[in-house]
PDB file of C-alpha atoms in Angstrom:
ATOM      1  CA  ASN A  98      -7.210  -8.526  -8.385  1.00  0.00           C
ATOM      2  CA  MET A  99      -4.262 -10.878  -8.731  1.00  0.00           C
ATOM      3  CA  LEU A 100      -1.670  -8.123  -8.372  1.00  0.00           C
ATOM      4  CA  ALA A 101      -3.375  -6.798  -5.225  1.00  0.00           C
ATOM      5  CA  THR A 102      -3.739 -10.279  -3.757  1.00  0.00           C
ATOM      6  CA  LEU A 103      -0.097 -11.094  -4.461  1.00  0.00           C
ATOM      7  CA  LEU A 104       1.360  -7.869  -3.078  1.00  0.00           C
ATOM      8  CA  LEU A 105      -0.754  -7.980   0.081  1.00  0.00           C
ATOM      9  CA  SER A 106       0.046 -11.643   0.817  1.00  0.00           C
ATOM     10  CA  GLN A 107       2.724 -12.917   3.166  1.00  0.00           C
ATOM     11  CA  GLY A 108       5.970 -14.179   1.675  1.00  0.00           C
ATOM     12  CA  VAL A 109       7.992 -13.093  -1.324  1.00  0.00           C
ATOM     13  CA  PRO A 110       5.820 -11.744  -4.154  1.00  0.00           C
ATOM     14  CA  MET A 111       6.831 -13.547  -7.320  1.00  0.00           C
ATOM     15  CA  ILE A 112       6.587 -10.791  -9.908  1.00  0.00           C
ATOM     16  CA  VAL A 113       8.444 -10.600 -13.206  1.00  0.00           C
ATOM     17  CA  ALA A 114       9.742  -7.202 -14.320  1.00  0.00           C
ATOM     18  CA  GLY A 115       7.003  -5.644 -16.381  1.00  0.00           C
ATOM     19  CA  ASP A 116       4.011  -7.389 -14.780  1.00  0.00           C
ATOM     20  CA  GLU A 117       3.064  -3.955 -13.443  1.00  0.00           C
ATOM     21  CA  VAL A 118       2.623  -2.651 -17.027  1.00  0.00           C
ATOM     22  CA  ARG A 119       1.147  -5.754 -18.705  1.00  0.00           C
ATOM     23  CA  ARG A 120       4.402  -7.027 -20.212  1.00  0.00           C
ATOM     24  CA  THR A 121       3.584 -10.652 -21.021  1.00  0.00           C
ATOM     25  CA  GLN A 122       6.613 -12.055 -22.890  1.00  0.00           C
ATOM     26  CA  ARG A 123       3.809 -13.650 -24.942  1.00  0.00           C
ATOM     27  CA  GLY A 124       3.398 -16.321 -22.279  1.00  0.00           C
ATOM     28  CA  ASN A 125       7.059 -17.351 -22.281  1.00  0.00           C
ATOM     29  CA  ASN A 126       8.103 -17.731 -18.630  1.00  0.00           C
ATOM     30  CA  ASN A 127      11.673 -18.719 -19.536  1.00  0.00           C
ATOM     31  CA  ALA A 128      12.713 -16.073 -22.047  1.00  0.00           C
ATOM     32  CA  TYR A 129      16.338 -15.655 -20.918  1.00  0.00           C
ATOM     33  CA  CYS A 130      17.671 -16.967 -24.240  1.00  0.00           C
ATOM     34  CA  GLN A 131      15.328 -14.901 -26.416  1.00  0.00           C
ATOM     35  CA  ASP A 132      17.235 -11.919 -27.806  1.00  0.00           C
ATOM     36  CA  ASN A 133      14.178 -10.468 -29.522  1.00  0.00           C
ATOM     37  CA  ASP A 134      10.973  -8.602 -28.700  1.00  0.00           C
ATOM     38  CA  ILE A 135       9.750 -11.497 -26.521  1.00  0.00           C
ATOM     39  CA  SER A 136      12.305 -10.672 -23.811  1.00  0.00           C
ATOM     40  CA  TRP A 137      12.930  -6.986 -24.552  1.00  0.00           C
ATOM     41  CA  PHE A 138      11.216  -4.440 -22.328  1.00  0.00           C
ATOM     42  CA  ASP A 139       8.990  -2.119 -24.348  1.00  0.00           C
ATOM     43  CA  TRP A 140       9.078   1.107 -22.323  1.00  0.00           C
ATOM     44  CA  ARG A 141       6.003   2.403 -24.146  1.00  0.00           C
ATOM     45  CA  LEU A 142       3.998  -0.001 -21.980  1.00  0.00           C
ATOM     46  CA  VAL A 143       4.671   2.217 -18.943  1.00  0.00           C
ATOM     47  CA  ARG A 144       2.859   5.142 -20.572  1.00  0.00           C
ATOM     48  CA  LYS A 145       0.216   2.963 -22.218  1.00  0.00           C
ATOM     49  CA  ASN A 146      -0.660   1.265 -18.901  1.00  0.00           C
ATOM     50  CA  ALA A 147      -0.055   4.215 -16.571  1.00  0.00           C
ATOM     51  CA  GLU A 148      -3.141   3.418 -14.455  1.00  0.00           C
ATOM     52  CA  LEU A 149      -1.986  -0.124 -13.691  1.00  0.00           C
ATOM     53  CA  PHE A 150       1.554   1.169 -13.055  1.00  0.00           C
ATOM     54  CA  ARG A 151       0.212   3.711 -10.525  1.00  0.00           C
ATOM     55  CA  PHE A 152      -1.910   0.994  -8.884  1.00  0.00           C
ATOM     56  CA  ALA A 153       1.121  -1.325  -8.592  1.00  0.00           C
ATOM     57  CA  LYS A 154       3.294   1.495  -7.206  1.00  0.00           C
ATOM     58  CA  THR A 155       0.700   2.129  -4.492  1.00  0.00           C
ATOM     59  CA  LEU A 156       0.700  -1.528  -3.474  1.00  0.00           C
ATOM     60  CA  ILE A 157       4.505  -1.810  -3.542  1.00  0.00           C
ATOM     61  CA  HIS A 158       4.909   1.348  -1.448  1.00  0.00           C
ATOM     62  CA  PHE A 159       2.383   0.073   1.082  1.00  0.00           C
ATOM     63  CA  ARG A 160       4.076  -3.324   1.265  1.00  0.00           C
ATOM     64  CA  ARG A 161       7.523  -1.785   1.774  1.00  0.00           C
ATOM     65  CA  HIS A 162       6.291   0.381   4.656  1.00  0.00           C
ATOM     66  CA  GLN A 163       3.754  -1.894   6.352  1.00  0.00           C
ATOM     67  CA  PRO A 164       5.194  -4.660   8.556  1.00  0.00           C
ATOM     68  CA  THR A 165       1.762  -6.275   8.934  1.00  0.00           C
ATOM     69  CA  VAL A 166       2.043  -7.669   5.382  1.00  0.00           C
ATOM     70  CA  ARG A 167       5.804  -8.374   5.544  1.00  0.00           C
ATOM     71  CA  ARG A 168       6.168 -10.773   8.457  1.00  0.00           C
ATOM     72  CA  ARG A 169       9.254 -12.903   8.794  1.00  0.00           C
ATOM     73  CA  THR A 170       7.404 -15.659  10.632  1.00  0.00           C
ATOM     74  CA  PHE A 171       4.438 -17.808   9.686  1.00  0.00           C
ATOM     75  CA  LEU A 172       0.982 -16.640  10.659  1.00  0.00           C
ATOM     76  CA  THR A 173      -0.513 -18.907  13.314  1.00  0.00           C
ATOM     77  CA  GLY A 174      -4.071 -17.712  13.875  1.00  0.00           C
ATOM     78  CA  GLN A 175      -3.113 -17.239  17.534  1.00  0.00           C
ATOM     79  CA  SER A 176      -2.961 -14.097  19.651  1.00  0.00           C
ATOM     80  CA  ASN A 177       0.450 -12.722  20.532  1.00  0.00           C
ATOM     81  CA  GLY A 178      -0.784 -12.057  24.075  1.00  0.00           C
ATOM     82  CA  ASN A 179      -2.231  -9.226  26.149  1.00  0.00           C
ATOM     83  CA  GLY A 180      -5.768 -10.028  25.011  1.00  0.00           C
ATOM     84  CA  ARG A 181      -4.993  -9.051  21.431  1.00  0.00           C
ATOM     85  CA  LEU A 182      -6.670 -10.533  18.403  1.00  0.00           C
ATOM     86  CA  PRO A 183      -5.020 -13.399  16.472  1.00  0.00           C
ATOM     87  CA  ASP A 184      -2.365 -12.440  13.923  1.00  0.00           C
ATOM     88  CA  VAL A 185      -4.782 -13.581  11.179  1.00  0.00           C
ATOM     89  CA  SER A 186      -8.489 -14.368  11.307  1.00  0.00           C
ATOM     90  CA  TRP A 187     -10.960 -15.255   8.573  1.00  0.00           C
ATOM     91  CA  TYR A 188     -14.675 -14.453   8.345  1.00  0.00           C
ATOM     92  CA  SER A 189     -17.587 -15.058   6.014  1.00  0.00           C
ATOM     93  CA  PRO A 190     -19.175 -12.052   4.268  1.00  0.00           C
ATOM     94  CA  VAL A 191     -21.638 -11.764   7.164  1.00  0.00           C
ATOM     95  CA  GLY A 192     -18.879 -11.631   9.777  1.00  0.00           C
ATOM     96  CA  THR A 193     -19.191 -15.200  11.070  1.00  0.00           C
ATOM     97  CA  ALA A 194     -16.789 -18.147  10.764  1.00  0.00           C
ATOM     98  CA  VAL A 195     -15.781 -18.774   7.158  1.00  0.00           C
ATOM     99  CA  ASP A 196     -17.064 -21.900   5.415  1.00  0.00           C
ATOM    100  CA  TRP A 197     -13.933 -23.017   3.561  1.00  0.00           C
ATOM    101  CA  LEU A 198     -15.847 -25.449   1.364  1.00  0.00           C
ATOM    102  CA  ASN A 199     -18.603 -23.134   0.144  1.00  0.00           C
ATOM    103  CA  ASP A 200     -17.753 -19.457   0.647  1.00  0.00           C
ATOM    104  CA  GLN A 201     -16.584 -17.649  -2.468  1.00  0.00           C
ATOM    105  CA  ALA A 202     -16.328 -14.400  -0.561  1.00  0.00           C
ATOM    106  CA  MET A 203     -14.484 -13.770   2.686  1.00  0.00           C
ATOM    107  CA  ILE A 204     -12.857 -11.259   4.983  1.00  0.00           C
ATOM    108  CA  CYS A 205      -9.290 -11.606   6.222  1.00  0.00           C
ATOM    109  CA  LEU A 206      -8.176  -9.542   9.207  1.00  0.00           C
ATOM    110  CA  LEU A 207      -4.443  -9.177   9.840  1.00  0.00           C
ATOM    111  CA  THR A 208      -3.288  -7.570  13.084  1.00  0.00           C
ATOM    112  CA  PRO A 209       0.004  -5.721  13.568  1.00  0.00           C
ATOM    113  CA  PRO A 210       3.060  -7.776  14.464  1.00  0.00           C
ATOM    114  CA  PRO A 211       4.301  -7.781  18.069  1.00  0.00           C
ATOM    115  CA  ALA A 212       6.593  -4.967  19.228  1.00  0.00           C
ATOM    116  CA  GLU A 213       9.778  -7.031  18.864  1.00  0.00           C
ATOM    117  CA  ALA A 214       9.007  -7.514  15.149  1.00  0.00           C
ATOM    118  CA  ASP A 215       7.874  -3.894  14.698  1.00  0.00           C
ATOM    119  CA  PRO A 216      10.079  -1.685  16.919  1.00  0.00           C
ATOM    120  CA  GLU A 217       8.976   1.507  15.135  1.00  0.00           C
ATOM    121  CA  GLY A 218       5.303   0.734  15.777  1.00  0.00           C
ATOM    122  CA  ALA A 219       4.431   1.198  12.096  1.00  0.00           C
ATOM    123  CA  GLY A 220       2.161  -1.842  11.909  1.00  0.00           C
ATOM    124  CA  ARG A 221      -1.553  -1.318  11.344  1.00  0.00           C
ATOM    125  CA  ALA A 222      -4.422  -3.748  11.186  1.00  0.00           C
ATOM    126  CA  VAL A 223      -5.234  -4.668   7.582  1.00  0.00           C
ATOM    127  CA  MET A 224      -8.616  -5.946   6.416  1.00  0.00           C
ATOM    128  CA  LEU A 225      -8.972  -7.691   3.054  1.00  0.00           C
ATOM    129  CA  LEU A 226     -12.424  -8.199   1.565  1.00  0.00           C
ATOM    130  CA  MET A 227     -12.478 -10.676  -1.313  1.00  0.00           C
ATOM    131  CA  ASN A 228     -15.400 -11.572  -3.553  1.00  0.00           C
ATOM    132  CA  ALA A 229     -14.479 -14.358  -5.977  1.00  0.00           C
ATOM    133  CA  SER A 230     -18.111 -15.126  -6.780  1.00  0.00           C
ATOM    134  CA  PRO A 231     -19.787 -14.162 -10.076  1.00  0.00           C
ATOM    135  CA  TYR A 232     -22.290 -12.023  -8.130  1.00  0.00           C
ATOM    136  CA  GLY A 233     -22.148  -8.881  -6.050  1.00  0.00           C
ATOM    137  CA  ARG A 234     -22.019  -9.631  -2.310  1.00  0.00           C
ATOM    138  CA  GLU A 235     -22.813  -7.595   0.748  1.00  0.00           C
ATOM    139  CA  PHE A 236     -20.155  -7.715   3.450  1.00  0.00           C
ATOM    140  CA  ILE A 237     -20.849  -7.072   7.114  1.00  0.00           C
ATOM    141  CA  LEU A 238     -17.829  -6.433   9.290  1.00  0.00           C
ATOM    142  CA  PRO A 239     -17.192  -8.959  12.027  1.00  0.00           C
ATOM    143  CA  PRO A 240     -17.696  -7.481  15.508  1.00  0.00           C
ATOM    144  CA  VAL A 241     -13.921  -7.450  16.204  1.00  0.00           C
ATOM    145  CA  ALA A 242     -13.361  -5.070  13.262  1.00  0.00           C
ATOM    146  CA  LYS A 243     -16.111  -2.615  14.169  1.00  0.00           C
ATOM    147  CA  GLY A 244     -14.113  -0.889  16.897  1.00  0.00           C
ATOM    148  CA  HIS A 245     -11.539   0.415  14.420  1.00  0.00           C
ATOM    149  CA  SER A 246     -11.455   3.365  12.070  1.00  0.00           C
ATOM    150  CA  TRP A 247     -10.750   2.001   8.558  1.00  0.00           C
ATOM    151  CA  LYS A 248      -9.481   3.839   5.464  1.00  0.00           C
ATOM    152  CA  LEU A 249      -9.541   2.413   1.935  1.00  0.00           C
ATOM    153  CA  LEU A 250      -6.192   1.508   0.370  1.00  0.00           C
ATOM    154  CA  VAL A 251      -7.323  -0.281  -2.813  1.00  0.00           C
ATOM    155  CA  ASP A 252     -10.579  -1.256  -4.491  1.00  0.00           C
ATOM    156  CA  THR A 253     -10.204  -3.257  -7.692  1.00  0.00           C
ATOM    157  CA  ALA A 254     -13.797  -2.540  -8.750  1.00  0.00           C
ATOM    158  CA  GLU A 255     -13.230   1.224  -8.940  1.00  0.00           C
ATOM    159  CA  ARG A 256     -11.841   3.147 -11.884  1.00  0.00           C
ATOM    160  CA  GLN A 257      -8.700   5.182 -11.449  1.00  0.00           C
ATOM    161  CA  PRO A 258      -7.907   7.356  -9.587  1.00  0.00           C
ATOM    162  CA  PHE A 259     -10.390   5.968  -7.049  1.00  0.00           C
ATOM    163  CA  ASP A 260      -8.951   2.434  -7.131  1.00  0.00           C
ATOM    164  CA  ALA A 261      -5.834   3.167  -5.062  1.00  0.00           C
ATOM    165  CA  TYR A 262      -4.876   5.718  -2.419  1.00  0.00           C
ATOM    166  CA  PRO A 263      -1.081   5.965  -2.159  1.00  0.00           C
ATOM    167  CA  ASP A 264      -1.129   7.946   1.090  1.00  0.00           C
ATOM    168  CA  GLY A 265      -3.634   5.610   2.710  1.00  0.00           C
ATOM    169  CA  ASN A 266      -6.116   8.453   2.858  1.00  0.00           C
ATOM    170  CA  GLY A 267      -8.962   6.773   1.007  1.00  0.00           C
ATOM    171  CA  PRO A 268     -12.574   7.100   2.052  1.00  0.00           C
ATOM    172  CA  PRO A 269     -13.555   5.531   5.369  1.00  0.00           C
ATOM    173  CA  LEU A 270     -15.524   2.326   5.600  1.00  0.00           C
ATOM    174  CA  PRO A 271     -19.266   3.058   5.830  1.00  0.00           C
ATOM    175  CA  ALA A 272     -20.257   3.782   9.442  1.00  0.00           C
ATOM    176  CA  ASP A 273     -22.763   0.913   9.528  1.00  0.00           C
ATOM    177  CA  GLY A 274     -19.984  -1.619   8.755  1.00  0.00           C
ATOM    178  CA  ARG A 275     -21.709  -2.812   5.573  1.00  0.00           C
ATOM    179  CA  LEU A 276     -20.230  -2.743   2.108  1.00  0.00           C
ATOM    180  CA  THR A 277     -21.256  -4.337  -1.192  1.00  0.00           C
ATOM    181  CA  LEU A 278     -18.489  -5.640  -3.434  1.00  0.00           C
ATOM    182  CA  PRO A 279     -19.182  -6.331  -7.106  1.00  0.00           C
ATOM    183  CA  ASP A 280     -18.403  -9.736  -8.555  1.00  0.00           C
ATOM    184  CA  ARG A 281     -14.747 -10.788  -8.636  1.00  0.00           C
ATOM    185  CA  SER A 282     -13.443  -7.791  -6.740  1.00  0.00           C
ATOM    186  CA  PHE A 283     -11.074  -7.071  -3.886  1.00  0.00           C
ATOM    187  CA  CYS A 284     -10.832  -4.268  -1.317  1.00  0.00           C
ATOM    188  CA  CYS A 285      -8.175  -3.526   1.259  1.00  0.00           C
ATOM    189  CA  TYR A 286      -8.824  -1.293   4.243  1.00  0.00           C
ATOM    190  CA  VAL A 287      -6.140  -0.179   6.679  1.00  0.00           C
ATOM    191  CA  GLU A 288      -6.590   0.813  10.290  1.00  0.00           C
ATOM    192  CA  ALA A 289      -6.463   4.602  10.465  1.00  0.00           C
ATOM    193  CA  ASP A 290      -4.885   4.625  13.928  1.00  0.00           C
ATOM    194  CA  ARG A 291      -3.229   2.063  16.145  1.00  0.00           C
ATOM    195  CA  SER A 292      -5.607   1.971  19.048  1.00  0.00           C
ATOM    196  CA  ALA A 293      -6.020  -1.816  18.740  1.00  0.00           C
TER     197      ALA A 293
END
């Protein structure tokens, strides 16, 4: 969950080499002066944690090619004009306004950047569904998201290979716009086309 949240967030992802294969440095975050196995990279971890490595590669590839999650300006929650949706909007699991004090589950909808920030037109709407609660939660898409065709990118509750879809060709969101997320899980759906 943390790796997905970090790599799909705005700003520079602060990742240490090896995080993608569970290299911990035994908790030492300042191991530059350790010339021993604390700071050495054990390449066997790549094979041992191949599923996490594949998951991280999917997220990194998506981030590198998706301008919606790599903006160079701050998100404002405002529309960029022409009747478009805000650059970022937040919803409760039932698709209404989020209650920042009490909701442990929420939906974040990111819209593509304006044309001047995305001249190739590669940006797609991105929808993040987050359940930080200790219970499974049903999510109902907000009305503004129902007019889009969504494909699954990542689902942290699934086992590999169904947890990440490198080509963005994951299963579509259920037609009724309802989805149940298990406790402490995270899903990311990407707009299948740019008709928004």
